[in-house]
Amino acid sequence: MKKIMFVLLCGLMASQVFGYDFKDADSGLCFDILSNTEPYTVEVVKNGSYEYLTTAFIPESVTYGGKTYSVTSIGDYAFFGCRGLTSVTI
């Protein structure tokens, strides 16, 4: 029982560490919505799968839920731990 609780707790903590509002299929990046009213804006946020990125392309805008959001910032530590990342195109 303790082992099950530990695994569930770890999963919950991981979802908080790498929480995001949506993942863009085209760029593969994750975003948090900063403004859900016009002008719609988002920022790039950390995701555990970024660890293996070698290049990243940050688009000017992304579409989610029928709305087009401007990408206005890169969140703190968004690419932290990406040891193979050699270029970021904005």
GROMACS .gro file of C-alpha atoms in nm:
model
   90
    1MET     CA    1   0.000   0.000   0.000
    2LYS     CA    2   0.283   0.241   0.086
    3LYS     CA    3   0.445   0.171  -0.250
    4ILE     CA    4   0.122   0.249  -0.436
    5MET     CA    5   0.077   0.576  -0.245
    6PHE     CA    6   0.439   0.670  -0.317
    7VAL     CA    7   0.395   0.609  -0.691
    8LEU     CA    8   0.073   0.812  -0.699
    9LEU     CA    9   0.234   1.097  -0.507
   10CYS     CA   10   0.533   1.101  -0.742
   11GLY     CA   11   0.299   1.116  -1.041
   12LEU     CA   12   0.108   1.405  -0.890
   13MET     CA   13   0.428   1.596  -0.815
   14ALA     CA   14   0.558   1.540  -1.170
   15SER     CA   15   0.236   1.676  -1.316
   16GLN     CA   16   0.282   1.992  -1.110
   17VAL     CA   17   0.646   2.034  -1.209
   18PHE     CA   18   0.574   1.986  -1.578
   19GLY     CA   19   0.221   2.122  -1.583
   20TYR     CA   20   0.110   2.310  -1.891
   21ASP     CA   21  -0.213   2.415  -2.056
   22PHE     CA   22  -0.153   2.254  -2.395
   23LYS     CA   23   0.107   2.102  -2.626
   24ASP     CA   24   0.138   2.225  -2.983
   25ALA     CA   25   0.157   1.931  -3.226
   26ASP     CA   26   0.350   2.127  -3.489
   27SER     CA   27   0.632   2.261  -3.271
   28GLY     CA   28   0.619   1.992  -3.002
   29LEU     CA   29   0.643   2.267  -2.740
   30CYS     CA   30   0.420   2.313  -2.437
   31PHE     CA   31   0.246   2.637  -2.350
   32ASP     CA   32   0.075   2.810  -2.062
   33ILE     CA   33  -0.206   3.049  -2.151
   34LEU     CA   34  -0.128   3.396  -2.021
   35SER     CA   35  -0.439   3.565  -2.157
   36ASN     CA   36  -0.755   3.383  -2.260
   37THR     CA   37  -0.914   3.708  -2.376
   38GLU     CA   38  -0.803   3.922  -2.670
   39PRO     CA   39  -0.518   3.962  -2.731
   40TYR     CA   40  -0.465   3.589  -2.667
   41THR     CA   41  -0.112   3.519  -2.544
   42VAL     CA   42   0.092   3.219  -2.429
   43GLU     CA   43   0.443   3.139  -2.310
   44VAL     CA   44   0.666   2.838  -2.372
   45VAL     CA   45   0.699   2.628  -2.055
   46LYS     CA   46   0.905   2.335  -1.930
   47ASN     CA   47   0.822   1.981  -2.029
   48GLY     CA   48   1.008   1.664  -1.939
   49SER     CA   49   1.034   1.555  -2.301
   50TYR     CA   50   1.247   1.861  -2.387
   51GLU     CA   51   1.545   1.684  -2.231
   52TYR     CA   52   1.619   1.528  -2.571
   53LEU     CA   53   1.576   1.839  -2.787
   54THR     CA   54   1.867   1.934  -3.010
   55THR     CA   55   1.694   2.228  -3.180
   56ALA     CA   56   1.381   2.425  -3.099
   57PHE     CA   57   1.167   2.649  -3.318
   58ILE     CA   58   0.944   2.888  -3.126
   59PRO     CA   59   0.657   2.996  -3.350
   60GLU     CA   60   0.514   3.346  -3.358
   61SER     CA   61   0.169   3.204  -3.283
   62VAL     CA   62  -0.007   2.876  -3.205
   63THR     CA   63  -0.370   2.767  -3.235
   64TYR     CA   64  -0.553   2.588  -2.958
   65GLY     CA   65  -0.924   2.544  -2.896
   66GLY     CA   66  -1.013   2.749  -3.201
   67LYS     CA   67  -0.812   3.053  -3.082
   68THR     CA   68  -0.483   3.180  -3.218
   69TYR     CA   69  -0.241   3.277  -2.942
   70SER     CA   70   0.065   3.499  -2.982
   71VAL     CA   71   0.375   3.347  -2.825
   72THR     CA   72   0.503   3.634  -2.613
   73SER     CA   73   0.758   3.478  -2.378
   74ILE     CA   74   0.970   3.182  -2.278
   75GLY     CA   75   0.901   3.072  -1.921
   76ASP     CA   76   1.172   3.052  -1.655
   77TYR     CA   77   1.375   2.733  -1.692
   78ALA     CA   78   1.173   2.629  -2.000
   79PHE     CA   79   1.477   2.457  -2.150
   80PHE     CA   80   1.664   2.380  -1.828
   81GLY     CA   81   1.838   2.044  -1.847
   82CYS     CA   82   1.834   2.028  -2.227
   83ARG     CA   83   2.196   1.927  -2.257
   84GLY     CA   84   2.177   1.853  -2.630
   85LEU     CA   85   2.003   2.179  -2.725
   86THR     CA   86   2.229   2.366  -2.967
   87SER     CA   87   1.994   2.621  -3.123
   88VAL     CA   88   1.669   2.801  -3.058
   89THR     CA   89   1.497   2.986  -3.342
   90ILE     CA   90   1.245   3.252  -3.250
   0.00000   0.00000   0.00000
